[in-house]
PDB file of C-alpha atoms in Angstrom:
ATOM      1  CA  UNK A 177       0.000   0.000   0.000  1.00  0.00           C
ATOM      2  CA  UNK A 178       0.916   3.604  -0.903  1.00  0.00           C
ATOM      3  CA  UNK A 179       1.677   5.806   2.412  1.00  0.00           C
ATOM      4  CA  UNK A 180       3.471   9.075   3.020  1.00  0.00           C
ATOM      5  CA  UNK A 181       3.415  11.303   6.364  1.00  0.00           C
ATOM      6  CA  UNK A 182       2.773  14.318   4.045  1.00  0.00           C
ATOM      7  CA  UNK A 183       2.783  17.264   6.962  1.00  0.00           C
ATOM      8  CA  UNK A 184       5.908  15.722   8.288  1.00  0.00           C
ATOM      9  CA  UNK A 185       7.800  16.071   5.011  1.00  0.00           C
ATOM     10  CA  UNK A 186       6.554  19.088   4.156  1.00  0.00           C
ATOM     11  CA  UNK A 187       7.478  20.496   7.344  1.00  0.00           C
ATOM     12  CA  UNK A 188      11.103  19.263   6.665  1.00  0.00           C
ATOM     13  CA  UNK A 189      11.141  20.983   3.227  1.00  0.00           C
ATOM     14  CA  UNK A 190       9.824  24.326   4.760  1.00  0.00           C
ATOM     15  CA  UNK A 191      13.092  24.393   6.753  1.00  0.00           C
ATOM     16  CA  UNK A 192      15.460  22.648   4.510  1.00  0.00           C
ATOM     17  CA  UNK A 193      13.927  25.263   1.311  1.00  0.00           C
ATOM     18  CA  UNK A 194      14.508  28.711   3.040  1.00  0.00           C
ATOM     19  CA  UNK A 195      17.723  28.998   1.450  1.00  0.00           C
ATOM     20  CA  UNK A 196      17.617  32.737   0.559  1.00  0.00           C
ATOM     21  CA  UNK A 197      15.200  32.386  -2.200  1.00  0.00           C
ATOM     22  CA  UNK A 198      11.924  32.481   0.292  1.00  0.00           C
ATOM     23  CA  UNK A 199       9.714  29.706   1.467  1.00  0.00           C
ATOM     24  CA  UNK A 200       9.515  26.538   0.004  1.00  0.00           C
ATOM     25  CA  UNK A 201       7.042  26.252  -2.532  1.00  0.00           C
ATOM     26  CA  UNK A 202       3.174  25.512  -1.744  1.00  0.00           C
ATOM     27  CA  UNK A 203       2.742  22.007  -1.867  1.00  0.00           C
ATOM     28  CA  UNK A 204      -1.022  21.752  -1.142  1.00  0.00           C
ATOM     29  CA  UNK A 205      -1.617  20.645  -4.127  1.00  0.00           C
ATOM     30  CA  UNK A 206       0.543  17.663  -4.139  1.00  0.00           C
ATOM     31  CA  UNK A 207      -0.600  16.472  -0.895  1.00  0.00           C
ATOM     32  CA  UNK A 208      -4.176  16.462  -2.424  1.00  0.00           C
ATOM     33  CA  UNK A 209      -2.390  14.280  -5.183  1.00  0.00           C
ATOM     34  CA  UNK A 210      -0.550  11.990  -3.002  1.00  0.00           C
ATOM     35  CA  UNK A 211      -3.952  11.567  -0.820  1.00  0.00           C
ATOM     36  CA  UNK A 212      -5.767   9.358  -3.500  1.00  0.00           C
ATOM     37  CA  UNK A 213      -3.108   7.041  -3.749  1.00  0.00           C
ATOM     38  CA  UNK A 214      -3.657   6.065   0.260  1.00  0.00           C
ATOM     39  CA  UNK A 215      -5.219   2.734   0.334  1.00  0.00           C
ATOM     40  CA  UNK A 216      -3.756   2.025  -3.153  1.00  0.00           C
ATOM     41  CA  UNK A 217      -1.894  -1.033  -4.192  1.00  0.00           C
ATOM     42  CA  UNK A 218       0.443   0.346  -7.099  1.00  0.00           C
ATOM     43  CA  UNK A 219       0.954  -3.612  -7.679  1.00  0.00           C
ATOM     44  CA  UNK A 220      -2.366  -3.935  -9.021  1.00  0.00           C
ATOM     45  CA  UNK A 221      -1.956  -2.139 -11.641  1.00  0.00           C
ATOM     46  CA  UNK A 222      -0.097  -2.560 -14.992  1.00  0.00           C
ATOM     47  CA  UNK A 223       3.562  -2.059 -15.185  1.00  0.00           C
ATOM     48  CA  UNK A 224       3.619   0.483 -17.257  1.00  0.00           C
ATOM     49  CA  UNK A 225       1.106   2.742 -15.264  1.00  0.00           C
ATOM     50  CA  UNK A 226       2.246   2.247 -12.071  1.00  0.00           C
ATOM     51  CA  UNK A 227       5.757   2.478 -13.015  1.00  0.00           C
ATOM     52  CA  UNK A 228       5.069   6.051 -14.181  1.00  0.00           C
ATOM     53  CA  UNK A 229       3.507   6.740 -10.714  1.00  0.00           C
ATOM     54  CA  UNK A 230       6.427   5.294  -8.606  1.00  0.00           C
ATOM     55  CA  UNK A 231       8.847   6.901 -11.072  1.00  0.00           C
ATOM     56  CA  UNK A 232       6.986  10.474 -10.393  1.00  0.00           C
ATOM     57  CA  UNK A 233       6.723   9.446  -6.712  1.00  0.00           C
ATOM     58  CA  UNK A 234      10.737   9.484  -6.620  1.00  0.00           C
ATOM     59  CA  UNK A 235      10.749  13.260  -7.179  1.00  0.00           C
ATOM     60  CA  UNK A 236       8.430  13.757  -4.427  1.00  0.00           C
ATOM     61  CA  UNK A 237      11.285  15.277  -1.603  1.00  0.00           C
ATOM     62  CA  UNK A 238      12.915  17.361  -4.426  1.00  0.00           C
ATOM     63  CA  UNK A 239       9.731  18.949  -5.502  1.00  0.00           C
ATOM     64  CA  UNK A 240       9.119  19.210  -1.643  1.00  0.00           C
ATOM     65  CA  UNK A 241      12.537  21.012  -1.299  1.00  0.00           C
ATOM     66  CA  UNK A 242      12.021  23.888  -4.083  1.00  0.00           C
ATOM     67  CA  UNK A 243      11.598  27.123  -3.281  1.00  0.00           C
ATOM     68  CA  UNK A 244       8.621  29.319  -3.734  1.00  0.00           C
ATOM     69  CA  UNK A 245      10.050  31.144  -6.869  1.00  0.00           C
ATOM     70  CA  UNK A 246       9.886  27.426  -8.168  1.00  0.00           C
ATOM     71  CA  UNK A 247       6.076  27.490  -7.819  1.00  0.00           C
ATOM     72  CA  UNK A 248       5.524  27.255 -11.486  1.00  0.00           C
ATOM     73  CA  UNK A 249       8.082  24.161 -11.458  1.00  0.00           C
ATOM     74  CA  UNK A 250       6.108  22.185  -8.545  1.00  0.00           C
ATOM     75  CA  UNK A 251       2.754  22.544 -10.518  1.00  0.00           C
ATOM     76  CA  UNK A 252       4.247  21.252 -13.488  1.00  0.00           C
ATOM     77  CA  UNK A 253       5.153  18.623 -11.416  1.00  0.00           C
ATOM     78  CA  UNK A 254       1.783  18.069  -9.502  1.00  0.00           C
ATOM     79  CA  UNK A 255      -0.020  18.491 -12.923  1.00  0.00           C
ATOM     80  CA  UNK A 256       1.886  15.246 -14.379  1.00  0.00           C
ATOM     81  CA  UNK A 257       1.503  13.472 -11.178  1.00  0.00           C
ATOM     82  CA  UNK A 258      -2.270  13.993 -11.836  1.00  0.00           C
ATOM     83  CA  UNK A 259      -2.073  12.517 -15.117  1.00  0.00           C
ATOM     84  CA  UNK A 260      -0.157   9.233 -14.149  1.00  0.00           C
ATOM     85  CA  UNK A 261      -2.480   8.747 -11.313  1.00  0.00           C
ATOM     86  CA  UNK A 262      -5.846   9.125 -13.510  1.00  0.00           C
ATOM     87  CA  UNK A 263      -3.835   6.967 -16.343  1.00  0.00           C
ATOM     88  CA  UNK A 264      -3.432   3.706 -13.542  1.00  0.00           C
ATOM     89  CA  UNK A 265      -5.185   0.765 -15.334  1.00  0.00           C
ATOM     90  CA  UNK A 266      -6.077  -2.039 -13.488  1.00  0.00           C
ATOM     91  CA  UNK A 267      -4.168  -5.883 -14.132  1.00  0.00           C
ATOM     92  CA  UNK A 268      -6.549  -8.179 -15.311  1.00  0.00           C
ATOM     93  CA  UNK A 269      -8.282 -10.096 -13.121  1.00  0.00           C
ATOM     94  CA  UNK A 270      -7.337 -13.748 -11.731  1.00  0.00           C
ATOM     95  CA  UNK A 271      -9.695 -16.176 -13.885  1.00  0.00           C
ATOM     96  CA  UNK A 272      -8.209 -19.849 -13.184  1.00  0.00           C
ATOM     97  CA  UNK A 273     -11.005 -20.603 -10.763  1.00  0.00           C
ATOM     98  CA  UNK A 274     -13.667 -19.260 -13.344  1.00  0.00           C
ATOM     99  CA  UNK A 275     -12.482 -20.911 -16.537  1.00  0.00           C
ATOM    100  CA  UNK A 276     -11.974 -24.153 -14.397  1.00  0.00           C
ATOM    101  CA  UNK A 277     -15.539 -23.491 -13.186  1.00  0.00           C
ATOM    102  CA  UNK A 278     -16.901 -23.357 -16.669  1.00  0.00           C
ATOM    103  CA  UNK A 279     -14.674 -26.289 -18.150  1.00  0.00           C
ATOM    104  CA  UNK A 280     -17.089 -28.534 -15.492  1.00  0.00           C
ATOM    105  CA  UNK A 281     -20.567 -27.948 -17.372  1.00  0.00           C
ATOM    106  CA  UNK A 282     -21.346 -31.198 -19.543  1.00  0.00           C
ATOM    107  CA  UNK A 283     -21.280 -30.444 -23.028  1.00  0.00           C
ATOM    108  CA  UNK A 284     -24.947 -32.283 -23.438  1.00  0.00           C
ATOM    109  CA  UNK A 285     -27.106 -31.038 -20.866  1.00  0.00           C
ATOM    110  CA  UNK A 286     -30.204 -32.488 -22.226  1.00  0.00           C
ATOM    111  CA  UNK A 287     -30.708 -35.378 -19.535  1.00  0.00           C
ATOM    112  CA  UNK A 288     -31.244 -33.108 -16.969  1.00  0.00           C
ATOM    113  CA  UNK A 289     -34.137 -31.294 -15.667  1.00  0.00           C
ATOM    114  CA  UNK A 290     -35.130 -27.740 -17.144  1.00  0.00           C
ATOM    115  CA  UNK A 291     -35.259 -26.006 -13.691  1.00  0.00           C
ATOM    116  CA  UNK A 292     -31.279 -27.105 -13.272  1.00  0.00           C
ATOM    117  CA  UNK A 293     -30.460 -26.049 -16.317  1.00  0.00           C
ATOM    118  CA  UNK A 294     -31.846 -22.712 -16.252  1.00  0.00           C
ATOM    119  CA  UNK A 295     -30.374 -21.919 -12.645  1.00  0.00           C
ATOM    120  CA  UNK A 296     -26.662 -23.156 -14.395  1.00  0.00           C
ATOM    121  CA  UNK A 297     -27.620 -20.846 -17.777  1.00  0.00           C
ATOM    122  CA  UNK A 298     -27.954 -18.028 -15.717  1.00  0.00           C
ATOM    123  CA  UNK A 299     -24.465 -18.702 -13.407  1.00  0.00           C
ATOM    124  CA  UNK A 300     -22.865 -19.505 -16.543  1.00  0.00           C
ATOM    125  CA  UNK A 301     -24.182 -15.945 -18.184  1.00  0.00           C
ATOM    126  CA  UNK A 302     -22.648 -14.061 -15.130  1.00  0.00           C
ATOM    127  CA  UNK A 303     -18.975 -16.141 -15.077  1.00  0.00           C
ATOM    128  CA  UNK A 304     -18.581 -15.227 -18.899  1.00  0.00           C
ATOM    129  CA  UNK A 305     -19.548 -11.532 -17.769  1.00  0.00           C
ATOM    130  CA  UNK A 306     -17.306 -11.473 -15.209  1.00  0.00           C
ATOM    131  CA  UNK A 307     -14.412 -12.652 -17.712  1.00  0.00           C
ATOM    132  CA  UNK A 308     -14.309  -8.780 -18.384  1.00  0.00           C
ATOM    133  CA  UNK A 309     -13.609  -7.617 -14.503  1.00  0.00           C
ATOM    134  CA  UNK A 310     -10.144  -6.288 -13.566  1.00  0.00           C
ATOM    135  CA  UNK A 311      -7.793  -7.456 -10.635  1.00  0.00           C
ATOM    136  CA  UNK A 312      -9.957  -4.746  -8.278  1.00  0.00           C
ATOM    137  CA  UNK A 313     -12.633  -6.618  -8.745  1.00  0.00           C
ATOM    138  CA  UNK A 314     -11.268 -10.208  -8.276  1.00  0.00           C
ATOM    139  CA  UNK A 315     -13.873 -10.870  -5.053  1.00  0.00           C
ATOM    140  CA  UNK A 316     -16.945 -10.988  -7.725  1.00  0.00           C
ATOM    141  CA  UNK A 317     -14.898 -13.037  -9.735  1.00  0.00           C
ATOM    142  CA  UNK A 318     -14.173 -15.634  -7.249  1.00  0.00           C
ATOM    143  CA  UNK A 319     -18.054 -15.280  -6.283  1.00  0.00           C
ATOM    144  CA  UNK A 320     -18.926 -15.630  -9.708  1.00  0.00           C
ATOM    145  CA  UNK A 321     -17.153 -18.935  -9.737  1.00  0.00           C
ATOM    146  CA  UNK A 322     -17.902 -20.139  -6.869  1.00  0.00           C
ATOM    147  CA  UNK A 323     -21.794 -19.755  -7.928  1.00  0.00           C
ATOM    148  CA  UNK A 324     -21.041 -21.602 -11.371  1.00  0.00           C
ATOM    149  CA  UNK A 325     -19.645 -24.233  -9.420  1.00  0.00           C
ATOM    150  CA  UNK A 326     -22.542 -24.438  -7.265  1.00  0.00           C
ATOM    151  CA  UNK A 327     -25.060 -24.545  -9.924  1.00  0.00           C
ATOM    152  CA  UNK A 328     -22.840 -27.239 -12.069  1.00  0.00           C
ATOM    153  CA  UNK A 329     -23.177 -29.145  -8.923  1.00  0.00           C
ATOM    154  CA  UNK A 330     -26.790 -28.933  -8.590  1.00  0.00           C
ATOM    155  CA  UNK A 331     -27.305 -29.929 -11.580  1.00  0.00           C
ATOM    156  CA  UNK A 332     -30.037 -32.571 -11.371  1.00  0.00           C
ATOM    157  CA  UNK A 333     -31.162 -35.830 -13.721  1.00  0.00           C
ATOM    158  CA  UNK A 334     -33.954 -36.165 -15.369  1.00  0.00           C
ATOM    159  CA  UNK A 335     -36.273 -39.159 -14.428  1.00  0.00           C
ATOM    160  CA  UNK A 336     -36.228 -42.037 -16.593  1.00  0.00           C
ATOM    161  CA  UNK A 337     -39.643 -42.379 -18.721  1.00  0.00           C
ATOM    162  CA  UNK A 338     -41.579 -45.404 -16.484  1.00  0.00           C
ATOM    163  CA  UNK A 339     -44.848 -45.502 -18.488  1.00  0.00           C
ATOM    164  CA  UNK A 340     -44.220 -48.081 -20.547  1.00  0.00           C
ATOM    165  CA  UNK A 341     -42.906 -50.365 -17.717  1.00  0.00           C
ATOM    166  CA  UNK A 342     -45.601 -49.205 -15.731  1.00  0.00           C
ATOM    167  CA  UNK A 343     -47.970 -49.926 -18.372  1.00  0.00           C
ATOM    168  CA  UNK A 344     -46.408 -53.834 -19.064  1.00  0.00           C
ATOM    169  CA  UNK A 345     -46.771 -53.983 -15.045  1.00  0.00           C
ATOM    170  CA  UNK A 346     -50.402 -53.281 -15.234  1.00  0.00           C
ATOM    171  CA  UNK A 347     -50.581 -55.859 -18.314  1.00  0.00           C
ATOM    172  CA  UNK A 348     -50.050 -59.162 -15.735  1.00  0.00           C
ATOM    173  CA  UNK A 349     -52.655 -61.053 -15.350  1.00  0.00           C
ATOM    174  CA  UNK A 350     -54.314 -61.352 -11.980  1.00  0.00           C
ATOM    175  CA  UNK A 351     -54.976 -65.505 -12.205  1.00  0.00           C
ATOM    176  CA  UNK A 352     -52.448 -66.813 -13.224  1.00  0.00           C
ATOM    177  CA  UNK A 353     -53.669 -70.555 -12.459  1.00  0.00           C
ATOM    178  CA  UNK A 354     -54.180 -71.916 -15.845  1.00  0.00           C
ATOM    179  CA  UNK A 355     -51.040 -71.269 -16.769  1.00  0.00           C
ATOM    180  CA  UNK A 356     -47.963 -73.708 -16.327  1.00  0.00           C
ATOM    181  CA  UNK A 357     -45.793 -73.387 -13.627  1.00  0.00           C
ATOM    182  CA  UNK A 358     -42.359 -72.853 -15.747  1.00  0.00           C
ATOM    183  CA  UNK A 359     -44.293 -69.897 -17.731  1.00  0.00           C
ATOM    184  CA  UNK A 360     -45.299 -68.280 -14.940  1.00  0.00           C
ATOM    185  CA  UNK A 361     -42.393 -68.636 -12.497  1.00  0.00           C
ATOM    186  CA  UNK A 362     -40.341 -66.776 -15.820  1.00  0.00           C
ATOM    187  CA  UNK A 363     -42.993 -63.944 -15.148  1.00  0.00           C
ATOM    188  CA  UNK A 364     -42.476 -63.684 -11.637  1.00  0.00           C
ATOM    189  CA  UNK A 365     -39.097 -62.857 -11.940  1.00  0.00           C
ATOM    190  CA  UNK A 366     -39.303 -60.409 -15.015  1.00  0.00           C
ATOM    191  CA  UNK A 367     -42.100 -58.860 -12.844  1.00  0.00           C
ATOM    192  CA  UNK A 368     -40.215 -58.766  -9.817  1.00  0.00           C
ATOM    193  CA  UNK A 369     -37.224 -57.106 -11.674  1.00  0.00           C
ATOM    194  CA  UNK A 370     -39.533 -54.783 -13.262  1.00  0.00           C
ATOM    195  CA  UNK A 371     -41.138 -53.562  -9.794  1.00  0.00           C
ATOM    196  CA  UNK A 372     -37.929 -53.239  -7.967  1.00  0.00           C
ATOM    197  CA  UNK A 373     -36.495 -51.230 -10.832  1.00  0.00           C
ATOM    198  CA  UNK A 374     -39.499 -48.733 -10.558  1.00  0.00           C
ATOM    199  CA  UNK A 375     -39.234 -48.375  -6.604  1.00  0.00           C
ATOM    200  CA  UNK A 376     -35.133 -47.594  -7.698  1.00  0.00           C
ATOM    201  CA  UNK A 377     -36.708 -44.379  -8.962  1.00  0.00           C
ATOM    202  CA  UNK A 378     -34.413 -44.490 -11.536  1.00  0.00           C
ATOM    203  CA  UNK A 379     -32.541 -41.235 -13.807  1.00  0.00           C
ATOM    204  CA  UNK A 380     -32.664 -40.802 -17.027  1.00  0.00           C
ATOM    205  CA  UNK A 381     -29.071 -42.665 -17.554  1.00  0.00           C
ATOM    206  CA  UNK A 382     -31.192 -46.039 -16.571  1.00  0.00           C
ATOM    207  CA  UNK A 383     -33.241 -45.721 -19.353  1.00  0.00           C
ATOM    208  CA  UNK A 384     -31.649 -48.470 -21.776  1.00  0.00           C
ATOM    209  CA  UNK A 385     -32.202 -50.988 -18.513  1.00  0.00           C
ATOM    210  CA  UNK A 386     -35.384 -49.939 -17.865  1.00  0.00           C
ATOM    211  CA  UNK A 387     -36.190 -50.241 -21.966  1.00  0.00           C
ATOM    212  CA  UNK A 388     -34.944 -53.652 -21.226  1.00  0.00           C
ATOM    213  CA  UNK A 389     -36.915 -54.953 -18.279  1.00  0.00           C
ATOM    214  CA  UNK A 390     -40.195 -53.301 -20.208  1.00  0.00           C
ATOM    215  CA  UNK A 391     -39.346 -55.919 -23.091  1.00  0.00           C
ATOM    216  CA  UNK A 392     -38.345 -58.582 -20.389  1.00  0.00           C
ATOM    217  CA  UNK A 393     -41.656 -58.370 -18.961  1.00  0.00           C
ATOM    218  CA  UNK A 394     -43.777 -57.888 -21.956  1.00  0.00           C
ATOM    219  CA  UNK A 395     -42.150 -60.965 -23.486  1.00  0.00           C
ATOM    220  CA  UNK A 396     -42.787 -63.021 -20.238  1.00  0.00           C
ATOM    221  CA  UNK A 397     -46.575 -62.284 -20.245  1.00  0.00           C
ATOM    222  CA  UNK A 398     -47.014 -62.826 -24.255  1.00  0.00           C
ATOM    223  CA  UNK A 399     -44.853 -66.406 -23.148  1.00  0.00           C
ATOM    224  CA  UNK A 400     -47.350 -67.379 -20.204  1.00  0.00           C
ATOM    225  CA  UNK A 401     -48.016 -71.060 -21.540  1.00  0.00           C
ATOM    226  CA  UNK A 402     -51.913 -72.657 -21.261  1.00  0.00           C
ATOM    227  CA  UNK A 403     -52.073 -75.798 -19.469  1.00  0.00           C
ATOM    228  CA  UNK A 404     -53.699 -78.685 -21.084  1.00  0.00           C
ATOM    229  CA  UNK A 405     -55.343 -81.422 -19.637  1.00  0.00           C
ATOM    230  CA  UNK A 406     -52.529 -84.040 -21.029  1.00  0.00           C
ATOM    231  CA  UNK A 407     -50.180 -81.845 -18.886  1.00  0.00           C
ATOM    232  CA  UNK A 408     -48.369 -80.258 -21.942  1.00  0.00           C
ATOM    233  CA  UNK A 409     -48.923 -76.770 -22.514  1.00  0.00           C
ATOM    234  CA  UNK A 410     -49.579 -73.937 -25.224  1.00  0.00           C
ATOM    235  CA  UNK A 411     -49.040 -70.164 -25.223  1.00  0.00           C
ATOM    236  CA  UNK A 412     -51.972 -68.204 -24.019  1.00  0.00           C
ATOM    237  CA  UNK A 413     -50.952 -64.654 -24.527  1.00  0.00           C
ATOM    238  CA  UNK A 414     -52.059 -62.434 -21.651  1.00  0.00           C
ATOM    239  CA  UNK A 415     -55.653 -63.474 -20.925  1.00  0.00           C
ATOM    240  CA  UNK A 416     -56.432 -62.390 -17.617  1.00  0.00           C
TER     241      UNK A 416
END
């Protein structure tokens, strides 16, 4: 940070400048110059501008020391001070955290729910905005990352589509007497599997399994074999 005891140096140049010529000249000006660089960290900003600062800053105690006929001399001085000060441009900002932050959003974002997607859509919107922030501004960009991370982490999968398992499940027959024991004990199972896979309240990345359980189950009832009264058997479809 920038600081200078600016009463105690001037007070040294009033005594060191009365060298015959009068009193040293009036420096208000420059204190008023060096005041808005308290708080400032020169290392924030580019090279180029702050190095013209610090580089003006070095004539500060000889400009202090000049005499009052030097007046003229001093607001030259104060006058290009000004300048460098108003020409300080900001370093860019720190982005790692941000572009990592955005490299983490899946390239298909169509498995998962709309409500997810919007809330990441709109943290993604401000991270690319805050691409454009300087270094004095680095706390919204962390926020701003820290928010796309948030939402990339909330992002949440859409259910896998049930109805046609659903509907196969509704498609078993209720009496399931007349059919042979081998036929049905296959349709147990594939309706067993088919149950327990819709408690699962499975995602949308399940849907290929859950495709094949609807099959499984669908082929099991259209396989439920009639019993005859020789004891052999014939398929009976999915009479109920």
């Amino acid at each position: 940070l920038f600081g200078t005891d600016a009463r105690s140096r001037r007070t040294a140049a009033l005594v060191a400048g009365e060298n015959g010529l009068g009193l040293c000249a009036d420096c208000t000006a420059l204190d008023a110059q060096l005041a808005r660089l308290n708080g400032l960290t020169l290392s924030n900003y580019t090279d180029a501008t702050a190095g013209a600062v610090e580089a003006l800053l070095a004539q500060e105690d000889d400009m202090r020391a000049k005499p009052k006929s030097a007046q003229a001399e001093v607001d030259a001085y104060v006058a290009n001070l000004k300048a460098a000060i108003d020409a300080l441009a900001p370093k860019a900002g720190n982005y790692t955290a941000l572009n990592e932050a955005l490299n983490r959003i899946p390239e298909n974002l169509d498995d998962y729910t709309d409500e997810s997607v919007a809330a990441l859509n709109t943290a993604k919107a401000a991270a690319e905005d805050a691409m454009t922030l300087d270094i004095l501004q680095q706390a919204e960009i962390d926020a701003a990352a820290a928010a796309l991370n948030t939402a990339v982490d909330a992002l949440a999968l859409k259910p896998a589509d049930l109805t046609a398992l659903n509907a196969a499940l509704a498609a078993v027959p209720t009496e399931l007497s007349t059919y042979t024991d081998e036929s049905v004990a296959a349709l147990q199972t594939a309706k067993a599997n088919a149950a327990a896979a819709v408690a699962a309240v499975p995602d949308i990345t399940k849907q290929a399994e859950i495709d094949a359980l609807t099959t499984a189950l669908q082929n099991a009832v259209n396989g439920l074999t009639v019993k005859t009264s020789d004891g052999s058997g014939s398929t009976g479809g999915s009479g109920s």
